Short mmCIF file of C-alpha atoms and ligand atoms in Angstrom, two decimals:
data_model
loop_
_atom_site.label_atom_id
_atom_site.label_comp_id
_atom_site.label_asym_id
_atom_site.label_seq_id
_atom_site.Cartn_x
_atom_site.Cartn_y
_atom_site.Cartn_z
CA ASN X 1 81.48 -8.30 11.95
CA ALA X 2 84.02 -9.74 14.41
CA LYS X 3 82.50 -13.07 13.37
CA ASN X 4 83.76 -12.67 9.84
CA HIS X 5 87.26 -11.85 10.89
CA ARG X 6 87.81 -14.89 13.05
CA LEU X 7 90.17 -16.34 10.48
CA ASP X 8 92.58 -13.49 10.88
CA SER X 9 92.37 -13.22 14.57
CA TYR X 10 95.69 -14.94 15.43
CA ALA X 11 98.02 -12.12 16.39
CA PHE X 12 100.98 -14.33 17.28
CA TYR X 13 102.25 -17.83 16.71
CA HIS X 14 100.77 -20.57 18.73
CA PRO X 15 101.83 -24.26 18.55
CA SER X 16 98.23 -25.31 17.63
CA MET X 17 97.98 -22.80 14.87
CA GLU X 18 99.20 -25.02 12.10
CA ALA X 19 96.81 -27.79 13.12
CA GLU X 20 93.98 -25.32 13.24
CA THR X 21 94.84 -23.91 9.80
CA GLN X 22 95.01 -27.44 8.43
CA ARG X 23 91.64 -28.26 9.95
CA ARG X 24 90.10 -25.19 8.26
CA LEU X 25 91.58 -26.08 4.94
CA ASP X 26 90.21 -29.59 5.23
CA LEU X 27 86.80 -28.22 6.06
CA ILE X 28 86.83 -25.84 3.07
CA ARG X 29 87.83 -28.73 0.80
CA ARG X 30 85.02 -30.83 2.15
CA LEU X 31 82.55 -27.99 1.87
CA ARG X 32 83.43 -27.45 -1.77
CA SER X 33 83.04 -31.04 -2.64
CA ASP X 34 79.81 -31.42 -0.70
CA PHE X 35 78.44 -28.34 -2.34
CA HIS X 36 79.14 -29.73 -5.75
CA ALA X 37 77.68 -33.13 -4.77
CA GLU X 38 74.46 -31.24 -3.76
CA VAL X 39 74.74 -32.20 -0.14
CA LEU X 40 73.85 -28.73 1.12
CA GLN X 41 70.23 -28.11 2.05
CA LEU X 42 68.10 -24.99 2.50
CA TRP X 43 65.81 -24.98 5.48
CA TYR X 44 63.15 -22.41 6.32
CA GLN X 45 62.29 -20.68 9.64
CA PRO X 46 58.84 -19.03 9.97
CA GLN X 47 58.51 -15.33 10.72
CA VAL X 48 55.23 -14.19 12.33
CA GLU X 49 53.32 -10.99 12.91
CA LEU X 50 53.74 -10.49 16.67
CA ARG X 51 50.21 -9.13 17.32
CA SER X 52 48.40 -12.00 15.63
CA GLY X 53 50.87 -14.85 15.30
CA ARG X 54 50.06 -14.88 11.54
CA LEU X 55 52.78 -16.41 9.29
CA VAL X 56 54.22 -13.55 7.26
CA GLY X 57 57.36 -15.09 5.83
CA VAL X 58 60.33 -17.42 6.25
CA GLU X 59 64.05 -17.05 6.41
CA ALA X 60 66.06 -19.41 4.30
CA LEU X 61 68.97 -20.94 6.29
CA LEU X 62 71.75 -23.19 4.91
CA ARG X 63 72.26 -26.59 6.41
CA TRP X 64 75.36 -28.76 5.93
CA PRO X 65 74.47 -32.33 6.99
CA GLN X 66 77.31 -34.74 7.89
CA GLU X 67 77.44 -38.45 7.42
CA ASP X 68 76.86 -39.15 11.06
CA GLY X 69 73.53 -37.21 10.98
CA SER X 70 74.87 -34.11 12.67
CA PHE X 71 75.15 -30.64 11.07
CA ILE X 72 78.05 -28.28 10.90
CA SER X 73 76.82 -24.85 11.95
CA PRO X 74 76.63 -22.05 9.34
CA GLU X 75 78.33 -19.91 11.94
CA VAL X 76 81.36 -22.15 11.28
CA PHE X 77 81.15 -22.76 7.54
CA ILE X 78 79.85 -19.48 6.22
CA PRO X 79 83.01 -17.58 7.28
CA LEU X 80 85.05 -20.36 5.61
CA ALA X 81 82.95 -20.10 2.41
CA GLU X 82 83.53 -16.33 2.47
CA TYR X 83 87.22 -16.66 3.06
CA SER X 84 87.69 -19.18 0.25
CA GLY X 85 85.40 -17.45 -2.25
CA LEU X 86 83.13 -20.39 -2.42
CA ILE X 87 80.33 -18.17 -1.05
CA LEU X 88 79.70 -16.68 -4.51
CA ASP X 89 78.61 -20.06 -6.00
CA VAL X 90 76.95 -21.16 -2.73
CA GLY X 91 75.16 -17.81 -2.40
CA ALA X 92 73.90 -17.95 -6.04
CA TRP X 93 72.52 -21.47 -5.37
CA VAL X 94 70.85 -20.34 -2.12
CA LEU X 95 69.06 -17.47 -3.94
CA GLU X 96 67.90 -19.79 -6.68
CA GLU X 97 66.76 -22.56 -4.40
CA ALA X 98 64.95 -20.05 -2.18
CA CYS X 99 63.12 -18.64 -5.17
CA ARG X 100 62.30 -22.09 -6.49
CA SER X 101 60.77 -22.99 -3.11
CA MET X 102 58.88 -19.68 -2.96
CA GLU X 103 57.40 -20.31 -6.39
CA SER X 104 56.25 -23.69 -5.19
CA ILE X 105 54.41 -22.38 -2.09
CA LEU X 106 53.23 -19.05 -3.51
CA GLU X 107 49.58 -20.12 -4.03
CA ASP X 108 49.31 -21.44 -0.48
CA VAL X 109 50.48 -18.36 1.46
CA ASP X 110 49.12 -14.87 2.19
CA PRO X 111 49.73 -12.24 -0.50
CA ASP X 112 52.23 -10.43 1.75
CA PHE X 113 54.26 -13.58 2.59
CA ARG X 114 58.00 -13.03 1.99
CA MET X 115 61.04 -15.23 1.45
CA ALA X 116 64.05 -13.84 3.27
CA VAL X 117 67.59 -14.78 2.12
CA ASN X 118 70.89 -13.99 3.76
CA VAL X 119 73.53 -12.30 1.63
CA SER X 120 77.28 -12.07 2.40
CA VAL X 121 79.51 -9.12 1.73
CA PRO X 122 81.41 -10.70 -1.23
CA GLN X 123 78.10 -11.53 -2.93
CA PHE X 124 76.77 -8.09 -2.51
CA ARG X 125 80.02 -6.63 -3.92
CA GLN X 126 79.76 -8.59 -7.17
CA ARG X 127 79.50 -6.26 -10.12
CA ASN X 128 76.12 -7.40 -11.42
CA PHE X 129 74.52 -8.49 -8.14
CA ALA X 130 71.24 -6.60 -8.54
CA ASN X 131 70.75 -7.88 -12.06
CA MET X 132 71.51 -11.41 -11.05
CA VAL X 133 68.85 -11.20 -8.34
CA GLY X 134 66.36 -9.70 -10.85
CA ASP X 135 67.04 -12.53 -13.29
CA ILE X 136 66.46 -15.19 -10.68
CA MET X 137 63.21 -13.52 -9.60
CA ALA X 138 62.04 -13.42 -13.19
CA ARG X 139 62.96 -17.07 -13.79
CA TYR X 140 60.82 -18.24 -10.79
CA ASN X 141 58.02 -15.69 -11.24
CA ILE X 142 58.54 -14.03 -7.93
CA PRO X 143 56.33 -10.96 -7.66
CA ARG X 144 57.72 -7.61 -6.46
CA GLY X 145 57.93 -7.29 -2.72
CA ARG X 146 58.07 -10.99 -2.09
CA LEU X 147 61.87 -11.49 -1.84
CA GLU X 148 63.70 -9.92 1.07
CA LEU X 149 67.49 -9.87 1.27
CA GLU X 150 69.07 -9.86 4.74
CA ILE X 151 72.34 -7.92 4.76
CA THR X 152 74.52 -7.13 7.79
CA GLU X 153 75.66 -3.81 9.02
CA SER X 154 79.21 -4.77 7.95
CA ILE X 155 78.00 -4.55 4.36
CA VAL X 156 76.46 -1.22 4.98
CA MET X 157 79.60 0.22 6.50
CA ASP X 158 81.86 -1.42 4.01
CA ASP X 159 81.55 0.76 1.01
CA PRO X 160 78.78 3.36 1.51
CA LYS X 161 78.68 4.58 -2.15
CA LEU X 162 78.47 1.14 -3.67
CA VAL X 163 75.93 0.01 -1.07
CA ALA X 164 73.62 2.93 -1.75
CA GLU X 165 73.81 2.27 -5.46
CA VAL X 166 73.15 -1.45 -5.18
CA LEU X 167 70.31 -0.90 -2.72
CA HIS X 168 68.60 1.52 -5.15
CA GLN X 169 68.97 -1.03 -7.97
CA LEU X 170 67.48 -3.73 -5.77
CA LYS X 171 64.61 -1.47 -4.73
CA SER X 172 63.79 -0.71 -8.39
CA LYS X 173 63.48 -4.47 -8.93
CA GLY X 174 61.02 -4.75 -6.08
CA VAL X 175 63.48 -6.47 -3.72
CA ARG X 176 63.05 -5.76 -0.01
CA VAL X 177 66.06 -5.31 2.20
CA ALA X 178 66.45 -6.04 5.90
CA ILE X 179 69.40 -5.28 8.10
CA ASP X 180 70.25 -8.46 9.96
CA ASP X 181 71.70 -8.60 13.45
CA PHE X 182 71.02 -4.92 13.80
CA GLY X 183 72.77 -3.18 16.69
CA VAL X 184 75.90 -5.31 16.57
CA GLY X 185 77.75 -3.01 14.21
CA PHE X 186 76.57 0.32 15.47
CA SER X 187 75.91 1.93 12.10
CA SER X 188 75.43 5.64 12.33
CA LEU X 189 71.81 6.71 12.34
CA SER X 190 72.46 9.49 9.82
CA TYR X 191 73.83 7.05 7.38
CA VAL X 192 71.19 4.31 7.77
CA GLN X 193 68.38 6.75 7.29
CA GLN X 194 69.59 7.65 3.85
CA LEU X 195 69.35 4.10 2.56
CA PRO X 196 66.22 2.56 1.02
CA LEU X 197 65.73 -0.12 3.70
CA ASP X 198 62.56 -1.90 4.74
CA LYS X 199 63.29 -3.70 7.98
CA LEU X 200 65.57 -3.87 11.05
CA LYS X 201 66.18 -7.31 12.55
CA ILE X 202 67.07 -7.08 16.17
CA ASP X 203 69.90 -9.43 17.02
CA ARG X 204 69.21 -12.46 19.17
CA ALA X 205 72.00 -11.40 21.60
CA PHE X 206 69.96 -8.35 22.55
CA VAL X 207 66.73 -10.29 22.75
CA LYS X 208 68.47 -12.63 25.27
CA ALA X 209 69.65 -9.58 27.24
CA ALA X 210 66.25 -7.84 27.21
CA HIS X 211 65.73 -8.44 30.98
CA THR X 212 68.94 -6.47 31.76
CA ASN X 213 69.03 -2.72 31.99
CA SER X 214 71.58 -2.28 29.25
CA GLY X 215 69.96 -4.82 26.97
CA ALA X 216 66.57 -3.04 27.33
CA VAL X 217 68.18 0.31 26.56
CA ILE X 218 69.75 -0.96 23.34
CA ILE X 219 66.56 -2.69 22.24
CA GLU X 220 64.43 0.34 22.89
CA THR X 221 66.93 2.55 21.01
CA ILE X 222 66.82 0.21 18.02
CA VAL X 223 63.03 -0.07 18.03
CA ASN X 224 62.69 3.75 18.24
CA MET X 225 65.05 4.18 15.42
CA GLY X 226 63.04 1.73 13.27
CA HIS X 227 59.77 3.51 14.08
CA ARG X 228 61.26 6.89 13.34
CA LEU X 229 62.64 5.76 10.04
CA GLY X 230 59.35 4.11 9.08
CA LEU X 231 60.90 0.65 9.01
CA SER X 232 59.33 -2.53 10.11
CA THR X 233 61.12 -4.32 12.98
CA LEU X 234 61.61 -7.99 13.70
CA ALA X 235 62.88 -9.56 16.93
CA GLU X 236 65.08 -12.67 16.37
CA GLY X 237 65.52 -15.55 18.67
CA ILE X 238 62.22 -15.31 20.59
CA GLU X 239 62.01 -18.36 22.84
CA THR X 240 59.49 -17.39 25.57
CA GLU X 241 56.04 -15.88 25.79
CA GLU X 242 57.44 -13.26 28.08
CA GLN X 243 59.93 -12.11 25.41
CA ALA X 244 57.08 -12.07 22.83
CA ARG X 245 54.96 -9.88 25.12
CA TYR X 246 57.84 -7.53 25.77
CA PHE X 247 58.42 -6.90 22.05
CA GLU X 248 54.71 -6.68 21.35
CA GLU X 249 54.44 -3.92 23.92
CA LEU X 250 57.28 -2.05 22.21
CA ARG X 251 55.24 -2.29 18.97
CA VAL X 252 57.81 -4.46 17.23
CA THR X 253 55.96 -5.81 14.22
CA GLU X 254 57.42 -9.26 13.67
CA ALA X 255 59.14 -12.13 15.44
CA GLN X 256 61.11 -15.24 14.66
CA GLY X 257 62.26 -17.86 17.09
CA TYR X 258 61.94 -21.29 18.60
CA LEU X 259 58.72 -20.16 20.38
CA TYR X 260 57.00 -20.21 17.01
CA ALA X 261 59.01 -22.68 15.00
CA ARG X 262 62.53 -23.94 14.31
CA PRO X 263 64.03 -23.96 10.83
CA MET X 264 62.64 -26.90 8.86
CA PRO X 265 62.98 -28.53 5.40
CA LEU X 266 60.65 -27.44 2.65
CA GLN X 267 58.42 -30.52 3.02
CA ASP X 268 57.82 -29.67 6.64
CA LEU X 269 57.17 -26.01 5.75
CA ARG X 270 54.42 -27.11 3.47
CA HIS X 271 52.66 -28.89 6.38
CA HIS X 272 53.30 -25.86 8.60
CA ILE X 273 51.67 -23.55 6.06
CA ASN X 274 48.67 -25.83 5.73
CA LYS X 275 48.23 -25.94 9.51
CA SER X 276 48.64 -22.11 9.80
CA SER X 277 46.10 -21.34 7.17
CA ALA X 278 43.62 -23.81 8.63
CA ARG X 279 43.92 -22.01 12.00
CA SER X 280 43.26 -18.51 10.65
P1 C2E Y 301 71.03 -15.17 11.07
O1 C2E Y 301 70.83 -14.74 9.67
O2 C2E Y 301 70.97 -14.13 12.10
O3 C2E Y 301 69.93 -16.34 11.33
C1 C2E Y 301 69.27 -16.55 12.56
C2 C2E Y 301 69.94 -17.65 13.29
O4 C2E Y 301 69.30 -17.77 14.60
C3 C2E Y 301 69.81 -19.04 12.67
O5 C2E Y 301 70.92 -19.80 12.96
C4 C2E Y 301 68.56 -19.57 13.38
O6 C2E Y 301 68.45 -21.02 13.36
C5 C2E Y 301 68.82 -19.11 14.78
N1 C2E Y 301 67.63 -18.98 15.58
C6 C2E Y 301 66.34 -18.58 15.20
N2 C2E Y 301 65.52 -18.61 16.30
C7 C2E Y 301 66.25 -18.99 17.36
C8 C2E Y 301 65.92 -19.16 18.78
O7 C2E Y 301 64.79 -18.94 19.21
N3 C2E Y 301 66.91 -19.60 19.54
C9 C2E Y 301 68.18 -19.81 19.10
N4 C2E Y 301 69.10 -20.21 19.96
N5 C2E Y 301 68.50 -19.68 17.77
C10 C2E Y 301 67.59 -19.24 16.94
P2 C2E Y 301 71.70 -20.69 11.88
O8 C2E Y 301 70.72 -21.33 10.99
O9 C2E Y 301 72.61 -21.55 12.67
O10 C2E Y 301 72.51 -19.64 11.08
C11 C2E Y 301 73.48 -18.85 11.64
C12 C2E Y 301 73.94 -17.76 10.76
O11 C2E Y 301 74.58 -18.28 9.60
C13 C2E Y 301 72.85 -16.88 10.23
O12 C2E Y 301 72.45 -15.93 11.20
C14 C2E Y 301 73.50 -16.20 9.03
O13 C2E Y 301 74.33 -15.16 9.43
C15 C2E Y 301 74.37 -17.35 8.54
N6 C2E Y 301 73.68 -18.08 7.43
C16 C2E Y 301 72.83 -19.10 7.44
N7 C2E Y 301 72.38 -19.42 6.22
C17 C2E Y 301 72.99 -18.53 5.33
C18 C2E Y 301 73.00 -18.33 3.96
O14 C2E Y 301 72.29 -18.97 3.13
N8 C2E Y 301 73.86 -17.37 3.40
C19 C2E Y 301 74.60 -16.59 4.25
N9 C2E Y 301 75.39 -15.59 3.70
N10 C2E Y 301 74.64 -16.72 5.59
C20 C2E Y 301 73.85 -17.69 6.14
MG1 MG Y 302 69.47 -13.70 8.71
MG1 MG Y 303 70.13 -12.47 12.40
MG1 MG Y 304 72.69 -13.82 13.76
#
């Protein structure tokens, strides 16, 4: 939430402000031209069932490679894409690319394997969003229940009526919905329980703070809420066995993090899938 408002966060003039504004405008210009030149890539990070370690899906994550071999973080360029409006075209491409990849691996994965795709507020607010998603699923033969959209609490709190309507449309098309970074925005329980949601993703910041008293309180509140609402839960950013055990004991269903695998290009994902199915 605060993340998305970084661009407006200058309350008073500062000598470096103009330079900073210029830098952002340059970055937006470069992002636009790299997007059209098909420089952006979509990588995939495995999601596993905590109890068994079984591969149950992947999250598609944008990558913006630079000429020197480095990457600009999506934490930096997604807000710029949102601010400039470019996110609508980029987001449509991400959905399409994710579904194309999903179609290409569908035969090699378990029947409950899901492709998760992040969706920004401006995308979600488009008039025909649910239909657009349905069309893309049809084009790539994605069965019901196999595409999961990750939306943030800021979307949910943004325009409750519109959100409820769009979520029902998505549900009728067999699209699953997860709330990403859950706990950051403090959505009200009474509101969240009215929505047709499938999953709560516990933010990495809480996972990192699990060993502290307040961190554990927040996590256990979120997990309880998920259980009570009949939603599945996923812990993000799991890096250690200790964290994995903690969430398994809380009966959190799924996990994602460097302990299992980092985000990887499609080609590497294919190898990862082959290895995983050989093991089980
Ligand atoms: P997110 O959706 O919460 O994605 C999870 C982020 O956590 C990813 O960062 C992932 O690489 C990182 N991560 C996963 N496991 C670990 C771990 O064990 N340790 C650490 N330190 N990090 C871990 P990434 O790829 O940099 O993406 C950052 C954010 O950018 C995403 O957060 C999402 O909000 C946004 N984003 C990325 N791709 C897209 C996209 O296609 N569309 C939209 N709208 N947003 C995107
Ligand atoms: Mg996400
Ligand atoms: Mg997240
Ligand atoms: Mg996050």
